[in-house]
mmCIF file of C-alpha atoms in Angstrom:
data_model
loop_
_atom_site.group_PDB
_atom_site.id
_atom_site.type_symbol
_atom_site.label_atom_id
_atom_site.label_comp_id
_atom_site.label_asym_id
_atom_site.label_seq_id
_atom_site.Cartn_x
_atom_site.Cartn_y
_atom_site.Cartn_z
ATOM 1 C CA MET N 1 49.887 -33.190 50.453
ATOM 2 C CA ILE N 2 50.801 -35.957 48.021
ATOM 3 C CA ALA N 3 52.333 -33.821 45.248
ATOM 4 C CA ASP N 4 52.511 -30.300 43.848
ATOM 5 C CA LEU N 5 52.572 -28.481 40.536
ATOM 6 C CA ARG N 6 55.343 -26.008 39.769
ATOM 7 C CA LEU N 7 56.133 -23.411 37.162
ATOM 8 C CA GLY N 8 59.554 -21.824 36.890
ATOM 9 C CA GLY N 9 60.488 -23.346 40.231
ATOM 10 C CA ALA N 10 57.508 -21.850 42.097
ATOM 11 C CA VAL N 11 54.771 -24.048 43.601
ATOM 12 C CA VAL N 12 51.516 -22.896 41.989
ATOM 13 C CA ALA N 13 49.241 -25.652 43.346
ATOM 14 C CA GLU N 14 49.344 -28.291 46.092
ATOM 15 C CA TYR N 15 47.614 -31.637 45.606
ATOM 16 C CA HIS N 16 46.015 -33.491 48.507
ATOM 17 C CA GLY N 17 44.736 -37.055 48.562
ATOM 18 C CA GLY N 18 41.856 -36.344 50.929
ATOM 19 C CA ALA N 19 41.951 -39.804 52.552
ATOM 20 C CA GLU N 20 41.938 -38.268 56.039
ATOM 21 C CA LEU N 21 38.643 -36.444 55.560
ATOM 22 C CA PRO N 22 35.450 -37.688 57.272
ATOM 23 C CA ALA N 23 32.940 -39.501 55.092
ATOM 24 C CA HIS N 24 30.326 -36.714 55.053
ATOM 25 C CA LEU N 25 32.776 -34.402 53.240
ATOM 26 C CA GLY N 26 33.065 -36.735 50.258
ATOM 27 C CA PRO N 27 36.791 -37.579 50.643
ATOM 28 C CA ARG N 28 38.619 -37.044 47.349
ATOM 29 C CA PRO N 29 41.837 -35.682 45.866
ATOM 30 C CA HIS N 30 41.838 -31.908 45.401
ATOM 31 C CA LEU N 31 44.049 -28.953 44.617
ATOM 32 C CA HIS N 32 44.509 -26.342 47.357
ATOM 33 C CA PRO N 33 45.851 -23.819 47.520
ATOM 34 C CA VAL N 34 46.054 -22.861 43.872
ATOM 35 C CA ARG N 35 48.088 -19.653 43.605
ATOM 36 C CA THR N 36 48.699 -16.920 41.060
ATOM 37 C CA LEU N 37 52.299 -16.240 40.074
ATOM 38 C CA ARG N 38 52.381 -13.477 42.719
ATOM 39 C CA GLY N 39 51.254 -15.951 45.359
ATOM 40 C CA THR N 40 47.586 -15.002 45.747
ATOM 41 C CA GLU N 41 45.460 -17.989 46.781
ATOM 42 C CA VAL N 42 42.497 -18.492 44.453
ATOM 43 C CA THR N 43 40.879 -21.568 46.028
ATOM 44 C CA ALA N 44 39.058 -22.163 49.306
ATOM 45 C CA VAL N 45 38.794 -25.436 51.202
ATOM 46 C CA ARG N 46 36.184 -26.532 53.751
ATOM 47 C CA PRO N 47 34.433 -23.127 53.983
ATOM 48 C CA ALA N 48 31.901 -22.778 56.781
ATOM 49 C CA ASP N 49 28.913 -22.585 54.426
ATOM 50 C CA HIS N 50 29.821 -25.752 52.473
ATOM 51 C CA PRO N 51 32.641 -27.639 54.227
ATOM 52 C CA TRP N 52 32.613 -30.334 51.538
ATOM 53 C CA HIS N 53 33.850 -27.811 48.957
ATOM 54 C CA LEU N 54 37.506 -28.710 48.521
ATOM 55 C CA GLY N 55 39.448 -26.176 46.467
ATOM 56 C CA PHE N 56 39.424 -27.523 42.910
ATOM 57 C CA SER N 57 38.205 -31.100 42.583
ATOM 58 C CA LEU N 58 36.130 -33.538 40.552
ATOM 59 C CA ALA N 59 33.121 -35.222 42.085
ATOM 60 C CA ALA N 60 29.443 -36.062 41.580
ATOM 61 C CA GLN N 61 26.559 -36.094 44.020
ATOM 62 C CA ASP N 62 24.873 -39.162 42.547
ATOM 63 C CA VAL N 63 26.878 -42.119 41.265
ATOM 64 C CA ASP N 64 24.570 -45.117 41.176
ATOM 65 C CA GLY N 65 22.707 -43.635 44.143
ATOM 66 C CA TRP N 66 25.797 -42.881 46.229
ATOM 67 C CA ASN N 67 26.879 -39.357 47.173
ATOM 68 C CA LEU N 68 30.516 -38.716 46.225
ATOM 69 C CA TRP N 69 30.175 -34.932 46.494
ATOM 70 C CA GLY N 70 29.685 -34.569 50.232
ATOM 71 C CA GLY N 71 27.017 -32.863 52.293
ATOM 72 C CA ALA N 72 23.314 -33.564 52.083
ATOM 73 C CA THR N 73 21.819 -35.590 49.224
ATOM 74 C CA TYR N 74 19.032 -34.165 47.095
ATOM 75 C CA LEU N 75 16.040 -36.531 46.962
ATOM 76 C CA ARG N 76 13.064 -36.042 44.665
ATOM 77 C CA GLY N 77 10.099 -34.702 46.623
ATOM 78 C CA ARG N 78 12.107 -34.306 49.841
ATOM 79 C CA GLY N 79 14.876 -31.834 49.055
ATOM 80 C CA TYR N 80 18.316 -32.050 50.634
ATOM 81 C CA VAL N 81 18.501 -34.805 53.233
ATOM 82 C CA HIS N 82 21.456 -35.771 55.409
ATOM 83 C CA ARG N 83 22.128 -39.474 54.885
ATOM 84 C CA ALA N 84 24.900 -41.986 55.524
ATOM 85 C CA ASP N 85 25.355 -42.552 51.771
ATOM 86 C CA HIS N 86 28.770 -41.049 51.123
ATOM 87 C CA GLY N 87 31.283 -42.756 48.907
ATOM 88 C CA ARG N 88 34.848 -41.630 48.293
ATOM 89 C CA ILE N 89 37.360 -41.084 45.500
ATOM 90 C CA GLU N 90 40.634 -42.828 46.283
ATOM 91 C CA HIS N 91 44.126 -42.061 45.039
ATOM 92 C CA LEU N 92 45.576 -45.361 43.808
ATOM 93 C CA GLY N 93 48.917 -44.100 42.535
ATOM 94 C CA PHE N 94 50.811 -41.918 40.100
ATOM 95 C CA ASP N 95 51.937 -42.983 36.653
ATOM 96 C CA ALA N 96 54.062 -39.827 36.336
ATOM 97 C CA VAL N 97 55.190 -37.110 38.728
ATOM 98 C CA ARG N 98 56.984 -34.182 37.133
ATOM 99 C CA PRO N 99 57.310 -30.541 38.251
ATOM 100 C CA ASN N 100 54.606 -29.471 35.830
ATOM 101 C CA GLU N 101 52.628 -32.703 35.334
ATOM 102 C CA LEU N 102 50.848 -35.334 37.407
ATOM 103 C CA ARG N 103 49.325 -38.474 35.899
ATOM 104 C CA GLN N 104 47.167 -40.310 38.390
ATOM 105 C CA ARG N 105 45.043 -43.422 38.832
ATOM 106 C CA LEU N 106 41.929 -43.133 41.012
ATOM 107 C CA ARG N 107 38.908 -45.180 41.988
ATOM 108 C CA TRP N 108 35.423 -43.869 42.736
ATOM 109 C CA CYS N 109 34.015 -46.115 45.467
ATOM 110 C CA ALA N 110 30.729 -46.870 47.190
ATOM 111 C CA PRO N 111 30.703 -46.703 51.018
ATOM 112 C CA ASP N 112 31.649 -50.389 51.248
ATOM 113 C CA GLY N 113 34.729 -49.801 49.070
ATOM 114 C CA SER N 114 33.365 -51.467 45.933
ATOM 115 C CA ALA N 115 34.361 -49.817 42.657
ATOM 116 C CA LEU N 116 31.907 -47.568 40.840
ATOM 117 C CA LEU N 117 34.285 -45.874 38.390
ATOM 118 C CA ASP N 118 37.978 -46.028 37.555
ATOM 119 C CA GLU N 119 39.676 -42.782 36.595
ATOM 120 C CA ARG N 120 42.831 -41.641 34.848
ATOM 121 C CA ARG N 121 43.599 -37.983 35.533
ATOM 122 C CA ARG N 122 46.235 -35.634 34.173
ATOM 123 C CA LEU N 123 47.064 -32.267 35.756
ATOM 124 C CA GLN N 124 49.495 -29.841 34.126
ATOM 125 C CA SER N 125 50.856 -26.375 34.929
ATOM 126 C CA LEU N 126 51.730 -24.500 31.747
ATOM 127 C CA PRO N 127 53.023 -21.003 30.930
ATOM 128 C CA ALA N 128 50.549 -18.429 29.654
ATOM 129 C CA ALA N 129 50.864 -14.836 28.512
ATOM 130 C CA ASP N 130 48.813 -13.343 31.378
ATOM 131 C CA GLY N 131 49.703 -15.801 34.134
ATOM 132 C CA TRP N 132 49.766 -19.595 34.064
ATOM 133 C CA GLU N 133 47.432 -22.312 32.852
ATOM 134 C CA LEU N 134 46.093 -25.335 34.699
ATOM 135 C CA ALA N 135 45.164 -28.080 32.220
ATOM 136 C CA VAL N 136 43.084 -31.029 33.407
ATOM 137 C CA ARG N 137 41.918 -34.134 31.591
ATOM 138 C CA THR N 138 39.950 -36.985 33.112
ATOM 139 C CA GLU N 139 38.873 -40.363 31.759
ATOM 140 C CA LEU N 140 36.177 -42.149 33.762
ATOM 141 C CA THR N 141 35.693 -45.849 32.989
ATOM 142 C CA ASN N 142 32.947 -48.183 34.155
ATOM 143 C CA PRO N 143 34.806 -51.233 35.539
ATOM 144 C CA THR N 144 31.663 -53.065 36.657
ATOM 145 C CA GLY N 145 29.535 -55.572 34.822
ATOM 146 C CA ARG N 146 26.462 -53.332 34.885
ATOM 147 C CA ASP N 147 25.427 -49.853 33.767
ATOM 148 C CA VAL N 148 26.609 -47.054 36.082
ATOM 149 C CA ARG N 149 24.424 -43.953 36.316
ATOM 150 C CA ILE N 150 25.935 -40.521 37.051
ATOM 151 C CA GLY N 151 23.264 -38.075 38.162
ATOM 152 C CA SER N 152 22.881 -34.768 39.983
ATOM 153 C CA PRO N 153 20.339 -32.846 42.052
ATOM 154 C CA ALA N 154 18.870 -31.699 38.711
ATOM 155 C CA THR N 155 18.240 -35.258 37.537
ATOM 156 C CA ASN N 156 16.670 -35.926 40.933
ATOM 157 C CA GLY N 157 14.268 -33.012 40.732
ATOM 158 C CA ARG N 158 16.122 -29.749 41.446
ATOM 159 C CA SER N 159 16.076 -27.878 38.147
ATOM 160 C CA GLY N 160 19.254 -25.946 37.303
ATOM 161 C CA ALA N 161 21.431 -27.804 39.799
ATOM 162 C CA GLY N 162 23.134 -30.282 37.490
ATOM 163 C CA TYR N 163 26.487 -29.775 39.167
ATOM 164 C CA GLY N 164 29.014 -32.564 38.960
ATOM 165 C CA GLY N 165 32.423 -33.060 37.401
ATOM 166 C CA PHE N 166 34.807 -30.117 37.731
ATOM 167 C CA PHE N 167 34.176 -27.657 40.572
ATOM 168 C CA TRP N 168 36.254 -24.686 41.765
ATOM 169 C CA ARG N 169 35.451 -23.036 45.088
ATOM 170 C CA LEU N 170 36.632 -19.440 45.132
ATOM 171 C CA PRO N 171 37.983 -17.703 48.254
ATOM 172 C CA GLY N 172 35.888 -14.524 48.005
ATOM 173 C CA ASP N 173 33.372 -12.476 46.090
ATOM 174 C CA GLY N 174 33.705 -11.904 42.374
ATOM 175 C CA GLU N 175 31.869 -11.419 39.122
ATOM 176 C CA ALA N 176 31.369 -14.029 36.410
ATOM 177 C CA PHE N 177 31.198 -13.123 32.733
ATOM 178 C CA THR N 178 31.396 -14.650 29.272
ATOM 179 C CA ALA N 179 31.964 -13.034 25.880
ATOM 180 C CA ASP N 180 28.424 -11.622 25.794
ATOM 181 C CA ALA N 181 26.907 -11.924 29.280
ATOM 182 C CA ALA N 182 27.642 -11.156 32.926
ATOM 183 C CA GLY N 183 26.254 -12.109 36.323
ATOM 184 C CA GLU N 184 25.037 -15.393 37.770
ATOM 185 C CA ALA N 185 21.558 -15.202 36.261
ATOM 186 C CA GLU N 186 22.954 -14.763 32.752
ATOM 187 C CA VAL N 187 25.943 -17.114 32.719
ATOM 188 C CA HIS N 188 24.716 -20.004 34.871
ATOM 189 C CA GLY N 189 23.510 -22.782 32.592
ATOM 190 C CA SER N 190 25.054 -21.282 29.480
ATOM 191 C CA THR N 191 27.298 -23.292 27.166
ATOM 192 C CA ALA N 192 29.625 -20.415 26.311
ATOM 193 C CA PRO N 193 33.044 -21.696 25.201
ATOM 194 C CA TRP N 194 34.728 -19.822 28.046
ATOM 195 C CA LEU N 195 33.750 -18.208 31.326
ATOM 196 C CA ALA N 196 35.768 -15.777 33.442
ATOM 197 C CA TRP N 197 35.740 -15.036 37.163
ATOM 198 C CA ALA N 198 37.019 -11.619 38.229
ATOM 199 C CA GLY N 199 37.962 -11.461 41.895
ATOM 200 C CA ARG N 200 39.371 -8.557 43.878
ATOM 201 C CA ASP N 201 42.977 -9.179 42.840
ATOM 202 C CA HIS N 202 42.853 -12.054 40.382
ATOM 203 C CA THR N 203 41.071 -13.373 37.311
ATOM 204 C CA LEU N 204 40.359 -16.970 36.343
ATOM 205 C CA VAL N 205 39.258 -17.956 32.848
ATOM 206 C CA PHE N 206 37.726 -21.405 32.367
ATOM 207 C CA ALA N 207 37.615 -23.099 28.966
ATOM 208 C CA ALA N 208 35.991 -26.523 28.765
ATOM 209 C CA ALA N 209 36.738 -29.068 26.054
ATOM 210 C CA GLU N 210 33.135 -30.335 26.098
ATOM 211 C CA PRO N 211 29.989 -28.157 25.953
ATOM 212 C CA ASP N 212 28.537 -28.987 29.374
ATOM 213 C CA PRO N 213 26.498 -26.107 30.828
ATOM 214 C CA TRP N 214 28.347 -23.929 33.319
ATOM 215 C CA PHE N 215 27.427 -24.022 37.012
ATOM 216 C CA VAL N 216 27.970 -20.604 38.586
ATOM 217 C CA ARG N 217 27.243 -19.213 42.036
ATOM 218 C CA THR N 218 28.014 -15.647 43.120
ATOM 219 C CA ARG N 219 25.224 -14.824 45.604
ATOM 220 C CA ASP N 220 25.025 -17.834 47.938
ATOM 221 C CA TYR N 221 28.737 -18.573 47.705
ATOM 222 C CA PRO N 222 31.507 -18.091 45.122
ATOM 223 C CA GLY N 223 31.979 -21.120 42.869
ATOM 224 C CA VAL N 224 32.362 -22.196 39.248
ATOM 225 C CA GLY N 225 31.967 -25.670 37.821
ATOM 226 C CA GLY N 226 30.392 -27.813 35.162
ATOM 227 C CA GLN N 227 27.030 -29.543 34.941
ATOM 228 C CA LEU N 228 27.852 -33.062 33.860
ATOM 229 C CA ALA N 229 24.228 -34.184 34.193
ATOM 230 C CA PRO N 230 22.143 -31.018 33.669
ATOM 231 C CA ARG N 231 18.835 -32.733 32.843
ATOM 232 C CA GLU N 232 19.298 -36.474 32.415
ATOM 233 C CA PRO N 233 21.766 -38.883 34.034
ATOM 234 C CA VAL N 234 24.873 -39.943 32.146
ATOM 235 C CA VAL N 235 24.770 -43.730 31.811
ATOM 236 C CA LEU N 236 28.024 -45.616 31.272
ATOM 237 C CA THR N 237 27.699 -49.155 30.009
ATOM 238 C CA PRO N 238 30.282 -51.748 31.150
ATOM 239 C CA GLY N 239 33.708 -50.697 29.894
ATOM 240 C CA ALA N 240 32.494 -47.322 28.567
ATOM 241 C CA VAL N 241 34.732 -44.274 28.991
ATOM 242 C CA LEU N 242 33.647 -40.691 29.688
ATOM 243 C CA VAL N 243 36.231 -38.000 28.859
ATOM 244 C CA ARG N 244 36.251 -34.396 30.049
ATOM 245 C CA GLY N 245 38.876 -31.665 29.758
ATOM 246 C CA LEU N 246 39.293 -28.205 31.262
ATOM 247 C CA ARG N 247 41.825 -25.367 30.931
ATOM 248 C CA VAL N 248 41.997 -22.610 33.536
ATOM 249 C CA LEU N 249 43.978 -19.399 33.175
ATOM 250 C CA VAL N 250 45.160 -18.215 36.599
ATOM 251 C CA ALA N 251 46.077 -14.533 36.414
ATOM 252 C CA ASP N 252 46.935 -11.715 38.788
ATOM 253 C CA GLY N 253 44.887 -8.549 38.581
ATOM 254 C CA GLU N 254 41.862 -7.876 36.408
ATOM 255 C CA LEU N 255 41.571 -9.103 32.836
ATOM 256 C CA ASP N 256 38.955 -7.672 30.523
ATOM 257 C CA ARG N 257 36.842 -9.598 28.023
ATOM 258 C CA ALA N 258 39.339 -9.076 25.228
ATOM 259 C CA ALA N 259 42.199 -10.584 27.234
ATOM 260 C CA ALA N 260 40.053 -13.497 28.433
ATOM 261 C CA ARG N 261 38.893 -14.210 24.898
ATOM 262 C CA ARG N 262 42.440 -13.977 23.536
ATOM 263 C CA TRP N 263 43.677 -16.624 25.956
ATOM 264 C CA ALA N 264 40.642 -18.891 25.512
ATOM 265 C CA GLU N 265 40.863 -18.817 21.735
ATOM 266 C CA THR N 266 44.631 -19.384 21.552
ATOM 267 C CA ASP N 267 45.606 -22.842 20.356
ATOM 268 C CA PRO N 268 46.969 -24.643 23.447
ATOM 269 C CA ARG N 269 49.975 -25.710 21.376
ATOM 270 C CA GLU N 270 50.999 -22.078 20.956
ATOM 271 C CA ARG N 271 52.496 -21.666 24.425
ATOM 272 C CA VAL N 272 54.535 -18.656 25.439
ATOM 273 C CA PRO N 273 58.128 -19.584 26.262
ATOM 274 C CA GLY N 274 58.594 -20.664 29.838
ATOM 275 C CA SER N 275 59.947 -23.418 32.009
ATOM 276 C CA GLY N 276 57.895 -26.469 32.876
#
């Protein structure tokens, strides 16, 4: 662990650098465990079905042809293929470390260590009426002298699998719903402004700052994320910056649609009183 996030003196999330992980797992910083205020863990790390799933993290399976996600690489016409093509996301240092805020510098690297993307990341733990809120903002910059392409299995031929960017691996079964839909088939690929995950003893509500389609799995494994490149690659020209933001309500027990909507539609500046 390289740092943690706290709220009211309690550790609600532990942050790991990931440098010790083997290459095929896509080494990268990640949060695990993330806990509710009652202490329930709501992330999973290195599960048997997908050992490269690391709690809550940011990654992409295709960055200029290199796999920074981990696991097999999806190739057009061939499907998932195990290759020695794994890059890594390195923790370079913190610009700020506070009980409820981490500001970090990172570098997304090819297997030989050359830079693909530079990143500035901010993680915050904030009070919320029904639990606590994790707020994340990332700025990805192309530091090279050429265009950098960020793709996904979808851009390489697997329709509907545009996963990349934020990804949260859940520890057990649950149900996903939005304001007007429920179930994987209905919410996966939607651009609803918020999406909730109801587990056995917890609820997470995700609200993205940008309208990327949601990536949701409930049948094969439990996970929620974004689709940064759902159909076409994102191309960053030299010096270009890509910004993404996400808020996650972490709550004990079961929240209904009305409670999820109330949190998601509350102005983030209207925090309930609480210690940071």
